Coordinates of C-alpha atoms in Angstrom, one line a residue:
X1 CA 104.3 82.7 91.0
X2 CA 101.5 81.5 88.8
X3 CA 103.0 79.4 85.9
X4 CA 101.6 79.0 82.4
X5 CA 99.9 75.8 81.4
X6 CA 102.8 74.7 79.2
X7 CA 105.2 75.0 82.2
X8 CA 102.8 73.1 84.4
X9 CA 102.6 70.3 81.9
X10 CA 106.4 70.2 81.6
X11 CA 106.5 69.6 85.3
X12 CA 103.8 67.0 85.0
X13 CA 105.7 65.0 82.4
X14 CA 108.9 65.2 84.4
X15 CA 107.0 63.6 87.3
X16 CA 105.6 60.8 85.2
X17 CA 102.3 62.0 83.9
X18 CA 100.9 61.8 80.4
X19 CA 99.9 65.0 78.6
X20 CA 98.7 65.6 75.1
X21 CA 101.5 66.1 72.5
X22 CA 102.0 69.9 72.3
X23 CA 104.2 72.6 70.9
X24 CA 104.5 76.2 72.2
X25 CA 104.4 78.9 69.5
X26 CA 105.0 82.7 69.9
X27 CA 104.1 83.7 66.3
X28 CA 102.1 82.7 63.3
X29 CA 105.3 81.8 61.5
X30 CA 105.8 78.9 63.9
X31 CA 102.4 77.3 63.3
X32 CA 103.3 75.0 60.4
X33 CA 106.1 73.3 62.4
X34 CA 103.7 72.8 65.3
X35 CA 101.0 71.3 63.1
X36 CA 103.5 68.8 61.7
X37 CA 104.0 67.6 65.3
X38 CA 100.4 67.5 66.5
X39 CA 98.5 66.8 63.4
X40 CA 94.7 67.6 63.0
X41 CA 92.4 68.1 64.6
X42 CA 94.3 70.0 67.2
X43 CA 93.6 72.6 69.9
X44 CA 94.9 76.2 70.1
X45 CA 95.3 77.1 73.8
X46 CA 96.1 80.7 74.7
X47 CA 98.8 80.9 77.4
X48 CA 97.4 83.5 79.7
X49 CA 97.5 83.6 83.5
X50 CA 93.8 83.6 84.3
X51 CA 91.1 81.1 84.4
X52 CA 88.0 80.8 82.3
X53 CA 89.8 80.6 79.1
X54 CA 87.3 78.3 77.5
X55 CA 84.3 80.5 78.3
X56 CA 86.3 83.5 77.1
X57 CA 86.9 81.9 73.7
X58 CA 90.7 81.6 74.3
X59 CA 90.8 77.9 73.5
X60 CA 89.8 76.8 70.0
X61 CA 89.5 73.4 68.4
X62 CA 90.6 73.5 64.7
X63 CA 90.3 70.9 62.0
X64 CA 92.8 72.0 59.4
X65 CA 95.7 74.4 58.8
X66 CA 93.5 77.1 57.1
X67 CA 91.1 77.3 60.1
X68 CA 94.0 77.0 62.6
X69 CA 95.9 80.0 61.1
X70 CA 92.7 82.1 61.0
X71 CA 91.9 81.3 64.7
X72 CA 95.5 81.8 65.8
X73 CA 95.6 85.2 64.2
X74 CA 92.4 86.2 66.1
X75 CA 93.8 84.9 69.4
X76 CA 97.1 86.8 69.0
X77 CA 95.1 90.0 68.2
X78 CA 92.6 89.5 71.1
X79 CA 92.5 92.1 73.9
X80 CA 93.6 89.4 76.4
X81 CA 97.3 90.0 75.7
X82 CA 97.9 86.6 74.2
X83 CA 101.6 86.3 73.4
X84 CA 101.9 82.5 73.3
X85 CA 99.8 79.6 72.1
X86 CA 100.1 75.9 73.1
X87 CA 99.2 73.8 70.0
X88 CA 98.0 70.4 71.2
X89 CA 96.8 67.2 69.6
X90 CA 93.1 66.6 70.1
X91 CA 92.3 63.8 72.6
X92 CA 89.4 61.3 72.2
X93 CA 87.7 62.0 75.6
X94 CA 85.4 59.6 77.4
X95 CA 85.1 61.5 80.7
X96 CA 86.7 64.3 82.7
X97 CA 88.0 64.3 86.3
X98 CA 89.2 67.0 88.7
X99 CA 92.4 66.7 90.8
X100 CA 94.4 69.1 92.8
X101 CA 96.9 69.4 95.7
X102 CA 97.1 72.5 97.8
X103 CA 97.8 73.6 101.3
X104 CA 95.2 73.4 104.1
X105 CA 95.9 76.6 106.1
X106 CA 94.4 75.5 109.5
X107 CA 96.3 72.3 109.7
X108 CA 99.4 73.1 107.6
X109 CA 98.9 69.8 105.8
X110 CA 98.7 69.0 102.1
X111 CA 95.1 68.8 100.9
X112 CA 94.4 66.6 98.0
X113 CA 91.0 67.1 96.3
X114 CA 89.3 65.0 93.6
X115 CA 86.0 65.0 91.9
X116 CA 84.6 62.5 89.4
X117 CA 83.0 65.4 87.6
X118 CA 85.7 67.7 86.3
X119 CA 85.7 70.4 83.7
X120 CA 84.8 74.1 83.3
X121 CA 81.9 73.9 85.8
X122 CA 83.9 72.7 88.8
X123 CA 83.5 76.0 90.7
X124 CA 79.8 75.8 90.3
X125 CA 79.8 72.2 91.4
X126 CA 81.9 73.2 94.5
X127 CA 79.2 75.7 95.4
X128 CA 76.1 73.6 94.7
X129 CA 77.2 70.0 95.5
X130 CA 80.4 70.2 97.7
X131 CA 79.8 66.7 98.9
X132 CA 81.0 65.5 95.4
X133 CA 84.5 66.8 96.0
X134 CA 86.5 64.3 98.0
X135 CA 89.2 65.7 100.4
X136 CA 92.2 63.9 101.9
X137 CA 94.8 65.6 104.1
X138 CA 98.4 64.5 104.1
X139 CA 101.0 65.2 106.7
X140 CA 103.9 66.4 104.5
X141 CA 106.5 65.3 107.1
X142 CA 105.2 61.7 106.7
X143 CA 104.5 61.9 103.0
X144 CA 101.8 60.4 100.7
X145 CA 100.7 56.8 101.5
X146 CA 98.8 54.3 99.6
X147 CA 95.8 54.7 101.9
X148 CA 95.7 58.4 101.1
X149 CA 95.4 57.6 97.4
X150 CA 92.9 54.8 97.9
X151 CA 90.7 57.0 100.2
X152 CA 90.6 59.7 97.5
X153 CA 90.1 57.4 94.4
X154 CA 87.6 55.1 95.9
X155 CA 85.9 58.0 97.6
X156 CA 85.4 59.5 94.1
X157 CA 83.5 56.3 93.1
X158 CA 86.2 55.1 90.7
X159 CA 87.1 51.4 90.3
X160 CA 89.0 49.0 88.1
X161 CA 91.7 50.2 85.7
X162 CA 90.4 53.8 85.8
X163 CA 91.0 53.9 89.6
X164 CA 94.5 52.5 89.1
X165 CA 95.3 55.1 86.4
X166 CA 93.9 58.0 88.5
X167 CA 95.8 56.8 91.5
X168 CA 99.1 56.9 89.6
X169 CA 98.3 60.5 88.5
X170 CA 97.6 61.4 92.2
X171 CA 101.0 60.2 93.2
X172 CA 102.6 62.1 90.3
X173 CA 100.7 65.3 91.1
X174 CA 101.7 65.1 94.8
X175 CA 105.4 64.8 93.6
X176 CA 104.9 67.9 91.5
X177 CA 103.4 69.7 94.4
X178 CA 106.3 68.9 96.7
X179 CA 109.2 69.2 94.3
X180 CA 108.1 72.6 93.0
X181 CA 107.3 74.1 96.4
X182 CA 103.8 74.7 95.1
X183 CA 100.9 76.4 96.7
X184 CA 98.6 74.7 94.2
X185 CA 99.1 71.9 91.6
X186 CA 95.9 71.3 89.7
X187 CA 94.6 69.2 86.8
X188 CA 91.2 70.3 85.4
X189 CA 90.3 68.3 83.5
X190 CA 92.1 65.0 83.8
X191 CA 90.9 63.3 80.6
X192 CA 90.0 59.6 80.7
X193 CA 90.3 58.7 77.0
X194 CA 88.2 56.2 75.1
X195 CA 90.9 53.6 75.5
X196 CA 91.1 54.1 79.2
X197 CA 94.2 56.3 79.6
X198 CA 94.5 59.1 82.0
X199 CA 95.8 62.3 80.3
X200 CA 96.4 65.7 81.9
X201 CA 94.2 67.9 79.7
X202 CA 95.0 71.1 81.5
X203 CA 97.4 72.2 84.2
X204 CA 97.7 74.9 86.8
X205 CA 100.8 75.3 89.0
X206 CA 101.4 78.1 91.5
X207 CA 104.8 78.2 93.2
X208 CA 105.3 79.9 96.6
X209 CA 107.2 83.1 95.9
X210 CA 109.3 82.6 99.0
X211 CA 110.8 79.4 97.5
X212 CA 111.7 80.8 94.1
X213 CA 115.4 80.7 95.0
X214 CA 115.1 76.9 95.0
X215 CA 113.3 76.9 91.6
X216 CA 115.9 78.1 89.1
X217 CA 113.8 76.7 86.2
X218 CA 111.3 79.5 86.7
X219 CA 113.2 82.9 86.4
X220 CA 111.2 86.1 86.4
X221 CA 110.4 87.2 82.8
X222 CA 108.2 89.7 81.0
X223 CA 105.9 86.9 80.0
X224 CA 104.3 86.8 83.4
X225 CA 103.2 90.5 83.4
X226 CA 100.5 92.5 81.5
X227 CA 102.7 95.6 81.2
X228 CA 106.3 96.8 81.3
X229 CA 105.7 98.7 84.5
X230 CA 104.5 95.6 86.3
X231 CA 107.6 93.8 85.2
X232 CA 109.9 96.7 86.3
X233 CA 108.3 96.7 89.7
X234 CA 108.6 93.0 90.1
X235 CA 112.3 93.1 89.2
X236 CA 112.9 95.6 91.9
X237 CA 110.8 93.7 94.5
X238 CA 108.1 96.4 94.8
X239 CA 104.6 95.1 95.0
X240 CA 102.5 96.8 92.2
X241 CA 98.9 96.2 91.0
X242 CA 97.2 97.9 88.1
X243 CA 93.5 98.7 87.9
X244 CA 91.4 100.9 85.7
X245 CA 90.4 103.8 88.0
X246 CA 91.6 107.4 88.7
X247 CA 93.5 107.3 92.0
X248 CA 97.1 106.1 92.3
X249 CA 97.5 104.6 95.7
X250 CA 100.9 104.7 97.4
X251 CA 100.3 102.8 100.6
X252 CA 102.2 100.8 103.3
X253 CA 101.1 97.3 104.1
X254 CA 98.4 95.0 102.7
X255 CA 96.0 95.4 105.5
X256 CA 96.0 99.2 105.4
X257 CA 95.9 99.1 101.6
X258 CA 92.8 96.9 101.6
X259 CA 91.0 99.3 104.0
X260 CA 91.9 102.4 102.0
X261 CA 90.9 100.6 98.8
X262 CA 87.5 99.9 100.3
X263 CA 87.2 103.5 101.6
X264 CA 87.9 104.9 98.1
X265 CA 85.2 102.8 96.6
X266 CA 82.8 103.6 99.4
X267 CA 83.4 107.3 98.7
X268 CA 82.6 106.8 95.0
X269 CA 86.2 106.7 93.7
X270 CA 88.3 104.2 91.9
X271 CA 91.9 103.0 92.1
X272 CA 94.3 103.3 89.1
X273 CA 97.3 101.6 90.6
X274 CA 98.7 100.4 93.9
X275 CA 102.4 100.7 94.7
X276 CA 103.6 99.4 98.1
X277 CA 105.4 102.0 100.1
X278 CA 106.0 100.0 103.3
X279 CA 108.2 97.2 104.6
X280 CA 111.5 97.1 102.8
X281 CA 110.4 99.8 100.4
X282 CA 109.7 102.7 102.8
X283 CA 112.9 104.4 101.9
X284 CA 112.2 104.3 98.1
X285 CA 109.6 107.1 97.7
X286 CA 111.1 108.4 94.5
X287 CA 110.9 105.0 92.7
X288 CA 107.5 104.3 94.1
X289 CA 106.1 107.6 92.8
X290 CA 107.8 107.0 89.5
X291 CA 105.9 103.7 89.2
X292 CA 102.6 105.5 90.1
X293 CA 103.2 108.1 87.4
X294 CA 103.9 105.5 84.7
X295 CA 100.1 104.7 84.6
X296 CA 97.6 107.6 83.9
X297 CA 95.9 108.9 87.1
X298 CA 94.2 112.0 88.3
X299 CA 95.6 112.1 91.8
X300 CA 98.1 110.3 94.0
X301 CA 97.0 109.3 97.4
X302 CA 99.7 108.5 100.0
X303 CA 98.5 106.7 103.1
X304 CA 101.0 105.2 105.5
X305 CA 101.2 104.2 109.2
X306 CA 104.8 103.5 109.9
X307 CA 106.1 101.6 112.9
X308 CA 109.4 100.1 111.9
X309 CA 108.9 102.0 108.6
X310 CA 109.4 105.5 110.1
X311 CA 107.0 108.3 109.2
X312 CA 109.7 110.9 109.2
X313 CA 111.8 109.0 106.7
X314 CA 108.7 108.5 104.5
X315 CA 107.9 112.2 104.6
X316 CA 111.5 113.1 103.6
X317 CA 111.2 110.6 100.7
X318 CA 107.9 112.1 99.5
X319 CA 109.4 115.6 99.5
X320 CA 112.4 114.4 97.5
X321 CA 110.1 112.6 95.1
X322 CA 107.9 115.6 94.5
X323 CA 110.9 117.9 94.0
X324 CA 112.5 115.5 91.5
X325 CA 109.5 114.2 89.6
X326 CA 107.3 117.3 89.6
X327 CA 104.0 115.2 89.3
X328 CA 101.4 116.9 87.1
X329 CA 98.6 115.6 89.3
X330 CA 97.8 116.6 92.9
X331 CA 99.2 114.6 95.8
X332 CA 97.2 114.0 98.9
X333 CA 99.2 112.9 102.0
X334 CA 98.3 111.1 105.2
X335 CA 101.6 110.0 106.7
X336 CA 101.6 108.9 110.3
X337 CA 103.4 106.5 112.7
X338 CA 106.8 106.5 114.3
X339 CA 108.3 110.1 114.5
X340 CA 105.1 111.5 112.9
X341 CA 105.7 114.9 114.5
X342 CA 108.9 115.2 112.6
X343 CA 107.0 114.0 109.5
X344 CA 104.4 116.7 109.8
X345 CA 107.1 119.4 110.3
X346 CA 109.1 118.2 107.2
X347 CA 106.1 118.2 105.0
X348 CA 104.9 121.6 106.3
X349 CA 108.3 123.2 105.6
X350 CA 108.1 121.8 102.0
X351 CA 104.7 123.5 101.6
X352 CA 102.8 120.3 101.8
X353 CA 99.7 119.5 103.8
X354 CA 99.7 116.2 105.8
X355 CA 96.2 115.2 106.9
X356 CA 95.6 113.5 110.2
X357 CA 92.5 111.4 109.3
X358 CA 92.5 108.6 106.7
X359 CA 88.9 109.1 105.7
X360 CA 89.4 112.8 105.2
X361 CA 92.4 112.1 102.9
X362 CA 90.3 109.6 100.9
X363 CA 87.4 112.0 100.5
X364 CA 89.8 114.7 99.3
X365 CA 91.4 112.4 96.8
X366 CA 88.1 111.2 95.4
X367 CA 86.9 114.8 95.1
X368 CA 90.0 115.8 93.3
X369 CA 89.7 112.9 90.9
X370 CA 86.1 113.8 90.2
X371 CA 87.0 117.5 89.7
X372 CA 85.1 118.7 92.7
X373 CA 88.1 120.2 94.6

């Protein structure tokens, strides 16, 4: 689960970090009370779950109430689905630093990264001058030691009181990472103010979905999703992704789905939605097809290869889904795997064609979406 900035900063403060004074608002009516807390100048920060907010114009510095209300109205009306703004006091910045803690997959250790040049260009810096990013690995069974912090801070070229301040933030950020079962805890930028204080200017916190039962402070809510259908799918534990193409993809397993997605694009088609029809969901064909149909598409493509998820059960579910939902778009089927002979027979009796070859199914779906079949 990818948390909003305001949630990340709540966690930062709970673990001892300093953040700018801020107030979350969900409407224009709440702005005056927020300004009374933060004063001017202040910053309006759109609470959306994607990066590049500054470059997208989703963060605005304002000098008075009139300008702030005008800018806030524009942000709420933007096409970026902004439903919340974090109103923060402006900070007198001397320099910016990058810090993060994540998981190093090959070793299974915590990986702490720091760079004395933080800010919006950190991705470009990582590509052009990776040696400037200092990396320190921590065995999570042993925990964070002073030497880890020193190796990172001094490796970044920091010294004196700034090194001490940043070292304290590193300890707090590691505490956030461990206490929230995080996959990533990031501060970019960490402000060093004119008076030498370290202040978390931004925050990113991603929690491992498998640990959410241990994190009751972060219940699933509509705020995390772009559309109602995405929220519905998440509530029911059905993986769902929305794109802007023509083909609704009902597929089993991420590996197979990725392959089919690439085949569709290679054939000149585009994907409208992806709904997972495998794993624990292989008996839920009706609901999966309902989710497909909630987003406009020109064809539904069903591609599965069931092992534990049996092909005959999937075929029976698809027949039931078509009979109940009566989709107004064509459905292309390629259902194979365990008990596939029975699957072919079930679909044939229902008057449905089950293709044997994945690429053939993809080509047919792309042609139907393009009006060529």
